[in-house]
Coordinates of N, CA and C in Angstrom, one line a residue:
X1 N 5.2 4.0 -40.1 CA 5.1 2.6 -40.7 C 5.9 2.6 -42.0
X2 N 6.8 1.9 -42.4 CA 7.3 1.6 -43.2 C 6.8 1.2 -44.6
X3 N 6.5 0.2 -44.7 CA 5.3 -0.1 -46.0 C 4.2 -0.8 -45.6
X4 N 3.1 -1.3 -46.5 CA 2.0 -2.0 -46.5 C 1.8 -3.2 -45.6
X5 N 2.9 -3.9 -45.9 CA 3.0 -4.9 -44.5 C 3.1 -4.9 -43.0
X6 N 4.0 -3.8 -42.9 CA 3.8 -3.2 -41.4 C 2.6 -3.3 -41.5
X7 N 2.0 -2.2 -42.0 CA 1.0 -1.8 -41.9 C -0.4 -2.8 -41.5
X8 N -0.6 -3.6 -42.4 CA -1.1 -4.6 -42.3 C -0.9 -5.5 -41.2
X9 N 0.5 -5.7 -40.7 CA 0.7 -6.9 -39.5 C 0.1 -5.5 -38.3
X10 N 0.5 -4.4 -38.6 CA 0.1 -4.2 -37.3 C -1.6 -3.7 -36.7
X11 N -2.1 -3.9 -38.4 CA -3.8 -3.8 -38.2 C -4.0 -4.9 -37.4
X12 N -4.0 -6.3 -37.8 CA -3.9 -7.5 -37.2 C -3.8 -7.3 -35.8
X13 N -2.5 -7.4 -35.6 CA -2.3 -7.2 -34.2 C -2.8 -6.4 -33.0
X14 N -3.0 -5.2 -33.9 CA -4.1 -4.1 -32.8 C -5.5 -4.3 -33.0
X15 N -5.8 -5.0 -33.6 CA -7.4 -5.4 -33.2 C -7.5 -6.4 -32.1
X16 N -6.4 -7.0 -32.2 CA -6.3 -7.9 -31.0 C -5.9 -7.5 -29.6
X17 N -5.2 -6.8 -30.0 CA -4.8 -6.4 -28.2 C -5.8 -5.1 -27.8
X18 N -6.1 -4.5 -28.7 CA -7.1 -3.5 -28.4 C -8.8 -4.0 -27.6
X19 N -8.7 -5.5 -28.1 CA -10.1 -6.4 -27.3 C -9.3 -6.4 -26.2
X20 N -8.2 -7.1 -26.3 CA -7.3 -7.7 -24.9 C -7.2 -6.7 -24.1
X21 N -6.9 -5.4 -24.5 CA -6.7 -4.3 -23.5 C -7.9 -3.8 -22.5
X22 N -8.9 -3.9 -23.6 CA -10.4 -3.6 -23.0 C -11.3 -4.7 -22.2
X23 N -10.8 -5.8 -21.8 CA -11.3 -6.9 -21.7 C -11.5 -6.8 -20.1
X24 N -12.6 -6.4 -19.4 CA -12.8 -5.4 -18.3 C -12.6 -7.1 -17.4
X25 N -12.8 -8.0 -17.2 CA -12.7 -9.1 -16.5 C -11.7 -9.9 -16.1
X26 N -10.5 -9.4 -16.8 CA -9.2 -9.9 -16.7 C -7.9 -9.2 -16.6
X27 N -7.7 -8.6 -15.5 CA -6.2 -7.5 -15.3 C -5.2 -8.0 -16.0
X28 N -4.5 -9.6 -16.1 CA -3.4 -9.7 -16.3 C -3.6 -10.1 -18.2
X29 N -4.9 -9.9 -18.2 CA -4.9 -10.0 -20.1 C -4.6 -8.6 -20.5
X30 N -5.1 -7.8 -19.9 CA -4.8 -6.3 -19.7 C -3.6 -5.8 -20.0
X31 N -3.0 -6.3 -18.9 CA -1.5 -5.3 -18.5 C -0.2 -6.4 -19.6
X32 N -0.8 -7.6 -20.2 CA -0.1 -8.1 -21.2 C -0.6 -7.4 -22.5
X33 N -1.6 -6.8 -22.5 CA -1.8 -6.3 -24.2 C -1.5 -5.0 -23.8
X34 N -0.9 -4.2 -23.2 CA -0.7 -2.8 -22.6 C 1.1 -3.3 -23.0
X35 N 1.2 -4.2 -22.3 CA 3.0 -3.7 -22.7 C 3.7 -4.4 -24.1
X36 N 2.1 -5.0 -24.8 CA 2.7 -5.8 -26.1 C 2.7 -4.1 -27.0
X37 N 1.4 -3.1 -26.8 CA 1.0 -2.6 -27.5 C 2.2 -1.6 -28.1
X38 N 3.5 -1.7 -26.4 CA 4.4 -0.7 -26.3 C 5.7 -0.9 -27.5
X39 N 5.1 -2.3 -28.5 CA 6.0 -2.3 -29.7 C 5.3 -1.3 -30.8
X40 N 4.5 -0.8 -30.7 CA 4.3 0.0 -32.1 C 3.3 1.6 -31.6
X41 N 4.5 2.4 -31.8 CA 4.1 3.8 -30.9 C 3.4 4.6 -32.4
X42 N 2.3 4.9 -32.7 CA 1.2 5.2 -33.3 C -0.4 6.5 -32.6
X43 N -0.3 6.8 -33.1 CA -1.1 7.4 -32.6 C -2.8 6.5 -32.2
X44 N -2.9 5.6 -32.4 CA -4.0 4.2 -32.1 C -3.8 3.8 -30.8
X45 N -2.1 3.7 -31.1 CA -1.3 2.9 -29.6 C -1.4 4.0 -28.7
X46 N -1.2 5.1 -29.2 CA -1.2 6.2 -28.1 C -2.1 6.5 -27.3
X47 N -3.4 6.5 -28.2 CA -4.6 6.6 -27.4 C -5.0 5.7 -26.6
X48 N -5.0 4.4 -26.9 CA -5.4 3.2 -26.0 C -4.8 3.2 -24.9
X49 N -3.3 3.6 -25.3 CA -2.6 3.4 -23.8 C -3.1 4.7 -22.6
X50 N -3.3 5.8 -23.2 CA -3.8 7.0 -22.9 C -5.2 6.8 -21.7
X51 N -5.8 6.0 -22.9 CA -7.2 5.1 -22.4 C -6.9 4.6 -20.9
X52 N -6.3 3.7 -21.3 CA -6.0 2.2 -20.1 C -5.3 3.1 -19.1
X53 N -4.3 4.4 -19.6 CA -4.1 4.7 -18.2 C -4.7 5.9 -17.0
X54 N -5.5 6.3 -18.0 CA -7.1 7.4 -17.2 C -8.3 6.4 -16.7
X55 N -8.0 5.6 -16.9 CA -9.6 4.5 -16.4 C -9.2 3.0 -16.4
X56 N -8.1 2.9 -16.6 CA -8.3 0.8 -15.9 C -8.4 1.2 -14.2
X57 N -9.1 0.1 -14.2 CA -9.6 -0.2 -12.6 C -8.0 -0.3 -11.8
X58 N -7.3 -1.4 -12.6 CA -6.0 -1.6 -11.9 C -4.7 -0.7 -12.1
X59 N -4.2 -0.7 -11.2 CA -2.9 0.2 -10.8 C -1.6 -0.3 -11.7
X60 N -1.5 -1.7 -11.8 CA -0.1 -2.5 -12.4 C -0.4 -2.1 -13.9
X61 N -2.0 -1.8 -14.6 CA -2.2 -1.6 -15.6 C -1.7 -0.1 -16.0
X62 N -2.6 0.9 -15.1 CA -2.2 1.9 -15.3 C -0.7 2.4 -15.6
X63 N 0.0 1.8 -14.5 CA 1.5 1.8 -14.8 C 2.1 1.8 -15.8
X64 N 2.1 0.7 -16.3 CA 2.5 -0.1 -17.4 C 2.1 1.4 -18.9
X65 N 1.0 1.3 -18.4 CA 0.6 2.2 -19.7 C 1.4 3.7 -19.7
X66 N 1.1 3.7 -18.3 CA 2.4 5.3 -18.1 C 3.7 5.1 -18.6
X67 N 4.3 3.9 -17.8 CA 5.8 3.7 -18.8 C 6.0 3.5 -20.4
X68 N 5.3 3.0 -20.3 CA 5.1 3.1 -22.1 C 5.1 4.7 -22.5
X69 N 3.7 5.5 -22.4 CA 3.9 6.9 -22.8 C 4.8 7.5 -22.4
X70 N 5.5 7.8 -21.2 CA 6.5 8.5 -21.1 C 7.8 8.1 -22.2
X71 N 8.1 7.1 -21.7 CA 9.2 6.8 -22.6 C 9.2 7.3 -24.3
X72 N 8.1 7.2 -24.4 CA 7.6 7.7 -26.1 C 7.6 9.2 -26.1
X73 N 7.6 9.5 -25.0 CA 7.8 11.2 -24.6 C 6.4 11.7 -25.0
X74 N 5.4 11.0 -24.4 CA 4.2 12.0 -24.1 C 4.2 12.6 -23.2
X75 N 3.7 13.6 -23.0 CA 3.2 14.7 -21.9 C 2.1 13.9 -21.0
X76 N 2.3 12.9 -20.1 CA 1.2 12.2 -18.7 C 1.7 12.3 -18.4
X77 N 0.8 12.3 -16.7 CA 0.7 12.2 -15.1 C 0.9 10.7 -15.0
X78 N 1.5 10.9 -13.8 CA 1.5 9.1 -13.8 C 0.3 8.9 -12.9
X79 N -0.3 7.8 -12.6 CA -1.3 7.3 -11.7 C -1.0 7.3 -10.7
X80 N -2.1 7.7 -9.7 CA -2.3 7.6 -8.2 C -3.2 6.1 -7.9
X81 N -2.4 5.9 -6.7 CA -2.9 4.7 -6.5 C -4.0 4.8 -5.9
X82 N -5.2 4.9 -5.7 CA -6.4 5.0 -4.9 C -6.3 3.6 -3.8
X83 N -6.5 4.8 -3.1 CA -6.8 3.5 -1.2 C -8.4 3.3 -0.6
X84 N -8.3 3.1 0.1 CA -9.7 2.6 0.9 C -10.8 1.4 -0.6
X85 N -11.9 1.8 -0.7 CA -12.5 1.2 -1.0 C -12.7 1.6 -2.4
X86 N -12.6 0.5 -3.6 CA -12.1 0.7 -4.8 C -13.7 0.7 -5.5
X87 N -14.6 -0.5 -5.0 CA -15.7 -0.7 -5.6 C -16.6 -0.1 -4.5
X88 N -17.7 1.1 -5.2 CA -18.3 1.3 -4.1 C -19.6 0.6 -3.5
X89 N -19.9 0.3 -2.1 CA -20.8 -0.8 -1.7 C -19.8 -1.8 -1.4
X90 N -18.9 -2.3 -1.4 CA -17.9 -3.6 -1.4 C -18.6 -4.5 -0.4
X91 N -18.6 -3.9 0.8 CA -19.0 -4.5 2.3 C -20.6 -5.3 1.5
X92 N -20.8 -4.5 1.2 CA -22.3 -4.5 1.6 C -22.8 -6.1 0.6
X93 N -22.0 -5.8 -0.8 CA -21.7 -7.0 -2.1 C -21.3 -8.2 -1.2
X94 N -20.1 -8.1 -0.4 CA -19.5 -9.3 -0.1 C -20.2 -10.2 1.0
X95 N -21.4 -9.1 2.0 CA -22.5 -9.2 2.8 C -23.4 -10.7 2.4
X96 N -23.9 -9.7 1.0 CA -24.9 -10.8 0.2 C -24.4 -11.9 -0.2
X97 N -23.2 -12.2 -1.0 CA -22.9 -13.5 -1.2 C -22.1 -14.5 0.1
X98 N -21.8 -13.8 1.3 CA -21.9 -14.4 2.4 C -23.1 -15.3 2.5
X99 N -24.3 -14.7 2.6 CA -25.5 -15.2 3.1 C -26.0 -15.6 2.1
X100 N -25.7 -15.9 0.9 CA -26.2 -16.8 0.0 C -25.7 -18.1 0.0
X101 N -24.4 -18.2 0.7 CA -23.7 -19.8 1.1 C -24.5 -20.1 2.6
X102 N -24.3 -21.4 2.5 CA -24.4 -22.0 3.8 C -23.7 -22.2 4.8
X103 N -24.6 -22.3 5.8 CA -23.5 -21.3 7.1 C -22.0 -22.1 7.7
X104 N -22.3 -23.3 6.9 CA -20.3 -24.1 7.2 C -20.2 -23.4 6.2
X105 N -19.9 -23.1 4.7 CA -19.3 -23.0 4.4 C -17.9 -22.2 4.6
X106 N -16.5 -22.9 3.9 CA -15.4 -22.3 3.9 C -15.2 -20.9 3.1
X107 N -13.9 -20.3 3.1 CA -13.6 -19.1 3.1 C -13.3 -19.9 1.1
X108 N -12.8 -20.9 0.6 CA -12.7 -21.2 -0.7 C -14.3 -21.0 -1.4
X109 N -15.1 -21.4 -0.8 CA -16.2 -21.5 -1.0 C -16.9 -20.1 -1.3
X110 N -17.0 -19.2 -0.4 CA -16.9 -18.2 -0.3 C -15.9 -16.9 -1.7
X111 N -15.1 -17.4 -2.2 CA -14.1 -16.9 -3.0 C -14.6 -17.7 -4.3
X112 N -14.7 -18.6 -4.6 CA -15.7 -18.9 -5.7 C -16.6 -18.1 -6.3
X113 N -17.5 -18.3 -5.1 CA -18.9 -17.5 -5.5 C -19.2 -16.2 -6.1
X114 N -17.6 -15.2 -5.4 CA -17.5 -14.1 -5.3 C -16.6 -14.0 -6.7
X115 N -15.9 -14.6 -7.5 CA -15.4 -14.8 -8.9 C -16.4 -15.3 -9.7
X116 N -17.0 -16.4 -9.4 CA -18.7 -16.0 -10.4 C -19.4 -15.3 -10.3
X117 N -19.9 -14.4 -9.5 CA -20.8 -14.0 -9.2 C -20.2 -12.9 -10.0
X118 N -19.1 -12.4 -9.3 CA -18.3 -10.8 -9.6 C -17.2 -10.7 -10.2
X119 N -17.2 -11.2 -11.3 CA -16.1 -11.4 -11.9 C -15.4 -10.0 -11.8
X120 N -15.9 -9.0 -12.0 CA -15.7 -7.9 -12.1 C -14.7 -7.6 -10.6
X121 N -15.0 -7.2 -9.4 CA -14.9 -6.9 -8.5 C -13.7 -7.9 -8.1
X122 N -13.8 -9.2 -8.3 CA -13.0 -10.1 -7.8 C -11.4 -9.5 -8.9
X123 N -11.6 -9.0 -10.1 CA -10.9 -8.8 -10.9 C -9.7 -7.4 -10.0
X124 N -10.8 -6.4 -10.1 CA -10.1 -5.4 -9.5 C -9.4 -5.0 -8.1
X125 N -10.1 -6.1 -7.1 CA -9.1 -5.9 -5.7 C -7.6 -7.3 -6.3
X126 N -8.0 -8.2 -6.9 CA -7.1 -9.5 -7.1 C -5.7 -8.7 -8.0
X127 N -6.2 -7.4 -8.8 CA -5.0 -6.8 -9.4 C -4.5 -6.0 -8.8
X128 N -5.2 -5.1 -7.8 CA -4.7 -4.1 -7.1 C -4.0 -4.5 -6.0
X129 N -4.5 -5.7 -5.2 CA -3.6 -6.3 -4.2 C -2.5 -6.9 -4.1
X130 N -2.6 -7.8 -5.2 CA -1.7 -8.6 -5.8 C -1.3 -9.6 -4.7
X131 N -0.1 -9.7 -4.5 CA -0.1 -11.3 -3.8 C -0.6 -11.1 -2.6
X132 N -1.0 -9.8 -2.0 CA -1.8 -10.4 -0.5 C -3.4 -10.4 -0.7
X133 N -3.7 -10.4 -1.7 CA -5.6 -10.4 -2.3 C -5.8 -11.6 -1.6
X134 N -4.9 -13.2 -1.2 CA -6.2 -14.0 -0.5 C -6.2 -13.7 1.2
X135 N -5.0 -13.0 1.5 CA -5.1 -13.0 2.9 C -5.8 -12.0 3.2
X136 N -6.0 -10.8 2.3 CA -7.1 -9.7 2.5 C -8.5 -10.2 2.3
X137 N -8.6 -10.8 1.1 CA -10.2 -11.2 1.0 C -10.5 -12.4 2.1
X138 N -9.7 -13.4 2.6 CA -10.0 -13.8 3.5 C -10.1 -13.1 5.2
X139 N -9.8 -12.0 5.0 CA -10.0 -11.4 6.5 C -11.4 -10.4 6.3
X140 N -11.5 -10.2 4.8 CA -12.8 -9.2 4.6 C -13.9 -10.5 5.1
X141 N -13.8 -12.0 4.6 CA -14.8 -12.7 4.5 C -14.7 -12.9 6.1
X142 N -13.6 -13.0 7.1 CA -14.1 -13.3 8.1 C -14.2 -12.1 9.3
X143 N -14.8 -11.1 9.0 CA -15.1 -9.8 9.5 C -16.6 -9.5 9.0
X144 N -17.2 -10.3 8.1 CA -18.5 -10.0 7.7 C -19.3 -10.6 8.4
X145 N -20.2 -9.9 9.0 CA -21.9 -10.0 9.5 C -22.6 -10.6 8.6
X146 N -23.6 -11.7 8.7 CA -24.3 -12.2 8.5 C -26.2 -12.2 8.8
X147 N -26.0 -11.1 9.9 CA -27.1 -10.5 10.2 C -28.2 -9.6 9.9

């Protein structure tokens, strides 16, 4: 850091993105405070990004966070993308709020509930899939038992 002002603009700013980075409910608030963070290489920045890239749920996050450290020439592994089933129980989660709707209900209807209900969950397949998340969660919703 240069002098006191740096210093200062960049306390500001990392308290902010440091919420933003951590903000478990929203991938793309995530993977925007992960590549803002990549303007001030610090050892604060380092860790966070270090953070986000050993444990964000999402892959585009983890990424992001890898390209940043390497380039700053840290010593990481880049992330593996994990397959099959990300949240464990999924089937079983998406089971229950099936049968909590009524039995017309639509596949929107359905996707709703499952973003209120799970914000969480809805967060983590919607980042890891990316643009095919409605045609996948619409084939999970219409492969579910209701029995």
């Amino acid at each position: 850091m240069e002098n006191n002002e740096t210093q200062q603009e960049f306390t500001e700013v990392y308290e902010q993105l440091k919420v933003a980075a951590n903000r478990t409910s929203d991938w793309k608030t995530r993977l925007a405070a992960v590549n803002e963070l990549g303007a001030w290489k610090n050892q604060q920045t380092i860790d966070l990004l270090t953070h986000r890239l050993n444990n964000d749920t999402v892959y585009a996050v983890q990424e992001a966070a890898y390209r940043t450290l390497q380039e700053w020439g840290e010593n990481v592994q880049p992330p593996v993308r994990k397959e099959g089933e990300l949240v464990k129980g999924l089937t079983k989660i998406l089971v229950r709020i099936k049968k909590s709707l009524p039995a017309d209900h639509t596949y929107n209807d359905f996707r709703e509930k499952l973003r209120k209900m799970r914000v969480d969950i809805y967060d983590i397949y919607e980042g890891n899939k990316g643009a095919e998340f409605d045609q996948w969660l619409e084939q999970k919703w219409a492969s579910l038992s209701t029995r």
